[in-house]
Amino acid sequence: MMIAYKAFDKDLSCTSCGNEYQYRLGVWNEEQEANCGRNGMHCAENPLDCLTYYPNWDQAVYYMVIAHGDIDEDAYDSRISCTKLRLVKRLDRGEFVAHSLKYLLDYPLRKNNSHVHMDRGQARQGFVIVRGLNPIAKGALGDILGFAKEIEGRPGIAEIGIRVVDGETILPDTWYDIQGKIRKAG
């Protein structure tokens, strides 16, 4: 059993390997076989990998799930396939960013997802995640800024942080660091 992440259409359906599945809340959703890329119920260890398959926040929902039963992986991002899957919690953008940062903290040596910006980044679709020695980010009102500050001189993440562009403490279109201090991009 393992915690993973899955994206769906808003009605909790999804197409996987050419098959349409309708998932249900509160029960174990089951499949006979789990061969990543061919069958089974797909999910990902890294929440950000869900954006590869469902990139549009306005058309999808994102869940923390439990993957159970026969579990298979194919080394294509952090995608896995399983024979049993249970939806645990629907994630809003802030929770999604928090879980994504936790993944970076737990697995700092794994290849970064393409949605992780190095050193500086600007929010798109409501959020941004930036990693580096002194990461900086900016966004529009309501955007979530996620930071993963690396350890100087060795691999690893020293600190993670989240800021919300609220228009009062964190201003729109202004560069901020992990501490919430205004910085110059350069």
PDB file of C-alpha atoms in Angstrom:
ATOM      1  CA  MET A   1       0.000   0.000   0.000  1.00  0.00           C
ATOM      2  CA  MET A   2       1.286   3.465  -0.812  1.00  0.00           C
ATOM      3  CA  ILE A   3       0.121   7.068  -0.972  1.00  0.00           C
ATOM      4  CA  ALA A   4      -0.006   8.413  -4.522  1.00  0.00           C
ATOM      5  CA  TYR A   5      -1.812  11.080  -6.568  1.00  0.00           C
ATOM      6  CA  LYS A   6      -4.313  10.922  -9.398  1.00  0.00           C
ATOM      7  CA  ALA A   7      -6.074  13.398 -11.665  1.00  0.00           C
ATOM      8  CA  PHE A   8      -9.518  12.917 -13.170  1.00  0.00           C
ATOM      9  CA  ASP A   9     -12.113  14.647 -15.237  1.00  0.00           C
ATOM     10  CA  LYS A  10     -14.493  16.536 -12.930  1.00  0.00           C
ATOM     11  CA  ASP A  11     -16.934  13.573 -12.892  1.00  0.00           C
ATOM     12  CA  LEU A  12     -14.121  11.282 -11.564  1.00  0.00           C
ATOM     13  CA  SER A  13     -13.747   9.503 -14.886  1.00  0.00           C
ATOM     14  CA  CYS A  14     -10.506   9.136 -16.778  1.00  0.00           C
ATOM     15  CA  THR A  15      -9.125   7.446 -19.840  1.00  0.00           C
ATOM     16  CA  SER A  16      -6.149   5.201 -19.273  1.00  0.00           C
ATOM     17  CA  CYS A  17      -4.507   3.067 -21.961  1.00  0.00           C
ATOM     18  CA  GLY A  18      -7.530   3.668 -24.176  1.00  0.00           C
ATOM     19  CA  ASN A  19      -9.989   2.458 -21.523  1.00  0.00           C
ATOM     20  CA  GLU A  20     -12.535   4.712 -19.833  1.00  0.00           C
ATOM     21  CA  TYR A  21     -12.838   4.250 -16.058  1.00  0.00           C
ATOM     22  CA  GLN A  22     -15.433   5.731 -13.732  1.00  0.00           C
ATOM     23  CA  TYR A  23     -14.029   5.990 -10.199  1.00  0.00           C
ATOM     24  CA  ARG A  24     -16.134   6.082  -7.047  1.00  0.00           C
ATOM     25  CA  LEU A  25     -15.513   7.732  -3.685  1.00  0.00           C
ATOM     26  CA  GLY A  26     -15.407   5.735  -0.460  1.00  0.00           C
ATOM     27  CA  VAL A  27     -14.726   2.317  -2.039  1.00  0.00           C
ATOM     28  CA  TRP A  28     -11.818   0.351  -3.428  1.00  0.00           C
ATOM     29  CA  ASN A  29     -11.827   0.713  -7.199  1.00  0.00           C
ATOM     30  CA  GLU A  30     -10.439  -2.546  -8.603  1.00  0.00           C
ATOM     31  CA  GLU A  31      -8.867  -3.853 -11.796  1.00  0.00           C
ATOM     32  CA  GLN A  32      -7.648  -7.369 -12.643  1.00  0.00           C
ATOM     33  CA  GLU A  33      -4.117  -6.524 -13.784  1.00  0.00           C
ATOM     34  CA  ALA A  34      -1.580  -3.748 -13.289  1.00  0.00           C
ATOM     35  CA  ASN A  35       0.923  -3.345 -16.134  1.00  0.00           C
ATOM     36  CA  CYS A  36       1.991   0.282 -16.397  1.00  0.00           C
ATOM     37  CA  GLY A  37       1.238   1.700 -19.813  1.00  0.00           C
ATOM     38  CA  ARG A  38      -1.141  -1.171 -20.681  1.00  0.00           C
ATOM     39  CA  ASN A  39      -3.758  -1.659 -17.967  1.00  0.00           C
ATOM     40  CA  GLY A  40      -4.576  -1.181 -14.310  1.00  0.00           C
ATOM     41  CA  MET A  41      -5.387   2.039 -12.495  1.00  0.00           C
ATOM     42  CA  HIS A  42      -2.715   4.664 -12.998  1.00  0.00           C
ATOM     43  CA  CYS A  43      -1.529   7.213 -10.481  1.00  0.00           C
ATOM     44  CA  ALA A  44       1.782   8.917  -9.649  1.00  0.00           C
ATOM     45  CA  GLU A  45       4.106   9.207  -6.665  1.00  0.00           C
ATOM     46  CA  ASN A  46       4.843  12.845  -7.557  1.00  0.00           C
ATOM     47  CA  PRO A  47       1.696  15.006  -7.604  1.00  0.00           C
ATOM     48  CA  LEU A  48       3.222  17.187 -10.335  1.00  0.00           C
ATOM     49  CA  ASP A  49       3.314  14.223 -12.704  1.00  0.00           C
ATOM     50  CA  CYS A  50      -0.510  14.283 -12.736  1.00  0.00           C
ATOM     51  CA  LEU A  51      -0.218  17.523 -14.716  1.00  0.00           C
ATOM     52  CA  THR A  52       1.344  15.578 -17.591  1.00  0.00           C
ATOM     53  CA  TYR A  53      -1.985  13.838 -18.114  1.00  0.00           C
ATOM     54  CA  TYR A  54      -4.429  16.472 -16.823  1.00  0.00           C
ATOM     55  CA  PRO A  55      -2.747  19.874 -17.195  1.00  0.00           C
ATOM     56  CA  ASN A  56      -5.817  22.115 -16.959  1.00  0.00           C
ATOM     57  CA  TRP A  57      -7.049  22.960 -13.444  1.00  0.00           C
ATOM     58  CA  ASP A  58     -10.354  24.216 -14.815  1.00  0.00           C
ATOM     59  CA  GLN A  59     -11.181  20.850 -16.396  1.00  0.00           C
ATOM     60  CA  ALA A  60      -9.761  18.380 -13.860  1.00  0.00           C
ATOM     61  CA  VAL A  61      -9.697  17.420 -10.188  1.00  0.00           C
ATOM     62  CA  TYR A  62      -6.678  16.119  -8.275  1.00  0.00           C
ATOM     63  CA  TYR A  63      -6.755  13.548  -5.477  1.00  0.00           C
ATOM     64  CA  MET A  64      -4.471  11.940  -2.955  1.00  0.00           C
ATOM     65  CA  VAL A  65      -5.110   8.199  -3.329  1.00  0.00           C
ATOM     66  CA  ILE A  66      -4.027   4.880  -1.843  1.00  0.00           C
ATOM     67  CA  ALA A  67      -2.527   2.469  -4.376  1.00  0.00           C
ATOM     68  CA  HIS A  68      -2.828  -1.160  -3.281  1.00  0.00           C
ATOM     69  CA  GLY A  69      -2.737  -4.697  -4.601  1.00  0.00           C
ATOM     70  CA  ASP A  70      -0.404  -5.516  -7.476  1.00  0.00           C
ATOM     71  CA  ILE A  71       1.681  -2.389  -8.196  1.00  0.00           C
ATOM     72  CA  ASP A  72       3.750  -1.912 -11.351  1.00  0.00           C
ATOM     73  CA  GLU A  73       5.958   0.945 -12.528  1.00  0.00           C
ATOM     74  CA  ASP A  74       7.624   1.636 -15.853  1.00  0.00           C
ATOM     75  CA  ALA A  75      10.161   4.385 -15.044  1.00  0.00           C
ATOM     76  CA  TYR A  76       8.186   6.940 -17.063  1.00  0.00           C
ATOM     77  CA  ASP A  77       8.099   9.840 -14.586  1.00  0.00           C
ATOM     78  CA  SER A  78       6.691   8.551 -11.262  1.00  0.00           C
ATOM     79  CA  ARG A  79       3.661   6.846 -12.867  1.00  0.00           C
ATOM     80  CA  ILE A  80       2.533   3.550 -11.391  1.00  0.00           C
ATOM     81  CA  SER A  81      -0.307   1.145 -12.097  1.00  0.00           C
ATOM     82  CA  CYS A  82      -2.168  -0.801  -9.431  1.00  0.00           C
ATOM     83  CA  THR A  83      -5.051  -3.259  -9.098  1.00  0.00           C
ATOM     84  CA  LYS A  84      -6.747  -1.419  -6.196  1.00  0.00           C
ATOM     85  CA  LEU A  85      -7.111   2.324  -5.793  1.00  0.00           C
ATOM     86  CA  ARG A  86      -9.001   4.335  -3.188  1.00  0.00           C
ATOM     87  CA  LEU A  87      -9.617   8.076  -3.396  1.00  0.00           C
ATOM     88  CA  VAL A  88      -8.620   9.657  -0.087  1.00  0.00           C
ATOM     89  CA  LYS A  89      -8.840  13.436  -0.437  1.00  0.00           C
ATOM     90  CA  ARG A  90      -9.482  15.978  -3.157  1.00  0.00           C
ATOM     91  CA  LEU A  91      -6.665  18.534  -3.191  1.00  0.00           C
ATOM     92  CA  ASP A  92      -7.113  22.245  -3.751  1.00  0.00           C
ATOM     93  CA  ARG A  93      -4.234  24.181  -5.330  1.00  0.00           C
ATOM     94  CA  GLY A  94      -2.598  25.013  -2.008  1.00  0.00           C
ATOM     95  CA  GLU A  95      -2.711  21.389  -0.845  1.00  0.00           C
ATOM     96  CA  PHE A  96      -1.467  20.223  -4.249  1.00  0.00           C
ATOM     97  CA  VAL A  97       1.534  22.568  -3.991  1.00  0.00           C
ATOM     98  CA  ALA A  98       2.180  21.465  -0.383  1.00  0.00           C
ATOM     99  CA  HIS A  99       2.181  17.762  -1.373  1.00  0.00           C
ATOM    100  CA  SER A 100       4.424  18.541  -4.360  1.00  0.00           C
ATOM    101  CA  LEU A 101       6.918  20.353  -2.119  1.00  0.00           C
ATOM    102  CA  LYS A 102       6.851  17.446   0.353  1.00  0.00           C
ATOM    103  CA  TYR A 103       7.713  15.106  -2.527  1.00  0.00           C
ATOM    104  CA  LEU A 104      10.706  17.322  -3.431  1.00  0.00           C
ATOM    105  CA  LEU A 105      11.789  17.310   0.210  1.00  0.00           C
ATOM    106  CA  ASP A 106      11.519  13.513   0.469  1.00  0.00           C
ATOM    107  CA  TYR A 107      13.172  12.807  -2.917  1.00  0.00           C
ATOM    108  CA  PRO A 108      15.592  15.677  -3.612  1.00  0.00           C
ATOM    109  CA  LEU A 109      17.815  13.636  -5.937  1.00  0.00           C
ATOM    110  CA  ARG A 110      15.075  12.526  -8.324  1.00  0.00           C
ATOM    111  CA  LYS A 111      14.760  14.327 -11.648  1.00  0.00           C
ATOM    112  CA  ASN A 112      12.670  17.485 -11.378  1.00  0.00           C
ATOM    113  CA  ASN A 113       9.278  17.508 -13.033  1.00  0.00           C
ATOM    114  CA  SER A 114       9.029  20.051 -15.860  1.00  0.00           C
ATOM    115  CA  HIS A 115       6.703  22.124 -13.634  1.00  0.00           C
ATOM    116  CA  VAL A 116       9.549  22.828 -11.183  1.00  0.00           C
ATOM    117  CA  HIS A 117      11.352  26.037 -12.109  1.00  0.00           C
ATOM    118  CA  MET A 118      14.994  26.476 -11.229  1.00  0.00           C
ATOM    119  CA  ASP A 119      15.915  29.615  -9.248  1.00  0.00           C
ATOM    120  CA  ARG A 120      12.939  31.759 -10.308  1.00  0.00           C
ATOM    121  CA  GLY A 121       9.482  31.294 -11.732  1.00  0.00           C
ATOM    122  CA  GLN A 122       6.175  32.974 -12.379  1.00  0.00           C
ATOM    123  CA  ALA A 123       2.829  31.389 -11.525  1.00  0.00           C
ATOM    124  CA  ARG A 124       0.747  29.823 -14.294  1.00  0.00           C
ATOM    125  CA  GLN A 125      -2.704  28.308 -13.782  1.00  0.00           C
ATOM    126  CA  GLY A 126      -2.712  29.487 -10.184  1.00  0.00           C
ATOM    127  CA  PHE A 127       0.650  28.314  -8.859  1.00  0.00           C
ATOM    128  CA  VAL A 128       4.396  28.011  -9.293  1.00  0.00           C
ATOM    129  CA  ILE A 129       7.058  25.834  -7.661  1.00  0.00           C
ATOM    130  CA  VAL A 130      10.634  27.142  -7.658  1.00  0.00           C
ATOM    131  CA  ARG A 131      13.728  25.273  -6.508  1.00  0.00           C
ATOM    132  CA  GLY A 132      17.242  26.619  -5.952  1.00  0.00           C
ATOM    133  CA  LEU A 133      19.718  28.054  -3.439  1.00  0.00           C
ATOM    134  CA  ASN A 134      17.704  31.295  -3.250  1.00  0.00           C
ATOM    135  CA  PRO A 135      14.454  30.630  -5.127  1.00  0.00           C
ATOM    136  CA  ILE A 136      12.217  33.576  -6.020  1.00  0.00           C
ATOM    137  CA  ALA A 137       8.702  33.629  -7.445  1.00  0.00           C
ATOM    138  CA  LYS A 138       5.875  35.953  -8.384  1.00  0.00           C
ATOM    139  CA  GLY A 139       2.253  35.623  -9.353  1.00  0.00           C
ATOM    140  CA  ALA A 140      -1.133  37.265  -9.714  1.00  0.00           C
ATOM    141  CA  LEU A 141      -3.675  37.815  -6.952  1.00  0.00           C
ATOM    142  CA  GLY A 142      -4.715  34.445  -5.499  1.00  0.00           C
ATOM    143  CA  ASP A 143      -1.756  32.480  -6.910  1.00  0.00           C
ATOM    144  CA  ILE A 144       0.194  30.018  -4.750  1.00  0.00           C
ATOM    145  CA  LEU A 145       4.001  30.430  -4.629  1.00  0.00           C
ATOM    146  CA  GLY A 146       5.885  27.261  -3.629  1.00  0.00           C
ATOM    147  CA  PHE A 147       9.573  27.340  -2.685  1.00  0.00           C
ATOM    148  CA  ALA A 148      12.160  24.577  -2.236  1.00  0.00           C
ATOM    149  CA  LYS A 149      15.426  26.015  -0.936  1.00  0.00           C
ATOM    150  CA  GLU A 150      18.397  23.757  -1.610  1.00  0.00           C
ATOM    151  CA  ILE A 151      21.240  23.012   0.782  1.00  0.00           C
ATOM    152  CA  GLU A 152      24.365  24.894  -0.277  1.00  0.00           C
ATOM    153  CA  GLY A 153      27.298  22.678  -1.239  1.00  0.00           C
ATOM    154  CA  ARG A 154      25.461  19.348  -1.201  1.00  0.00           C
ATOM    155  CA  PRO A 155      22.324  17.735  -2.614  1.00  0.00           C
ATOM    156  CA  GLY A 156      19.108  18.130  -0.701  1.00  0.00           C
ATOM    157  CA  ILE A 157      16.381  20.536   0.286  1.00  0.00           C
ATOM    158  CA  ALA A 158      16.978  22.666   3.387  1.00  0.00           C
ATOM    159  CA  GLU A 159      13.563  24.303   3.587  1.00  0.00           C
ATOM    160  CA  ILE A 160      10.196  24.412   1.841  1.00  0.00           C
ATOM    161  CA  GLY A 161       7.646  27.193   1.989  1.00  0.00           C
ATOM    162  CA  ILE A 162       4.355  28.414   0.572  1.00  0.00           C
ATOM    163  CA  ARG A 163       3.130  31.964   0.094  1.00  0.00           C
ATOM    164  CA  VAL A 164      -0.231  33.114  -1.219  1.00  0.00           C
ATOM    165  CA  VAL A 165      -0.448  36.284  -3.292  1.00  0.00           C
ATOM    166  CA  ASP A 166      -3.071  37.945  -1.095  1.00  0.00           C
ATOM    167  CA  GLY A 167      -2.589  41.566  -2.198  1.00  0.00           C
ATOM    168  CA  GLU A 168      -1.650  42.659   1.328  1.00  0.00           C
ATOM    169  CA  THR A 169       1.353  40.716   2.661  1.00  0.00           C
ATOM    170  CA  ILE A 170       2.352  39.256  -0.709  1.00  0.00           C
ATOM    171  CA  LEU A 171       1.710  41.638  -3.599  1.00  0.00           C
ATOM    172  CA  PRO A 172       0.859  40.667  -7.196  1.00  0.00           C
ATOM    173  CA  ASP A 173       3.597  40.782  -9.851  1.00  0.00           C
ATOM    174  CA  THR A 174       6.349  41.219  -7.250  1.00  0.00           C
ATOM    175  CA  TRP A 175       9.275  38.823  -6.758  1.00  0.00           C
ATOM    176  CA  TYR A 176       9.442  37.133  -3.326  1.00  0.00           C
ATOM    177  CA  ASP A 177      11.783  34.699  -1.618  1.00  0.00           C
ATOM    178  CA  ILE A 178      10.905  31.808   0.685  1.00  0.00           C
ATOM    179  CA  GLN A 179      10.791  34.154   3.696  1.00  0.00           C
ATOM    180  CA  GLY A 180       8.245  36.435   2.005  1.00  0.00           C
ATOM    181  CA  LYS A 181      10.781  39.195   1.413  1.00  0.00           C
ATOM    182  CA  ILE A 182      10.733  41.216  -1.798  1.00  0.00           C
ATOM    183  CA  ARG A 183      13.650  40.372  -4.101  1.00  0.00           C
ATOM    184  CA  LYS A 184      14.913  41.597  -7.432  1.00  0.00           C
ATOM    185  CA  ALA A 185      14.884  39.122 -10.302  1.00  0.00           C
ATOM    186  CA  GLY A 186      18.161  39.155 -12.047  1.00  0.00           C
TER     187      GLY A 186
END
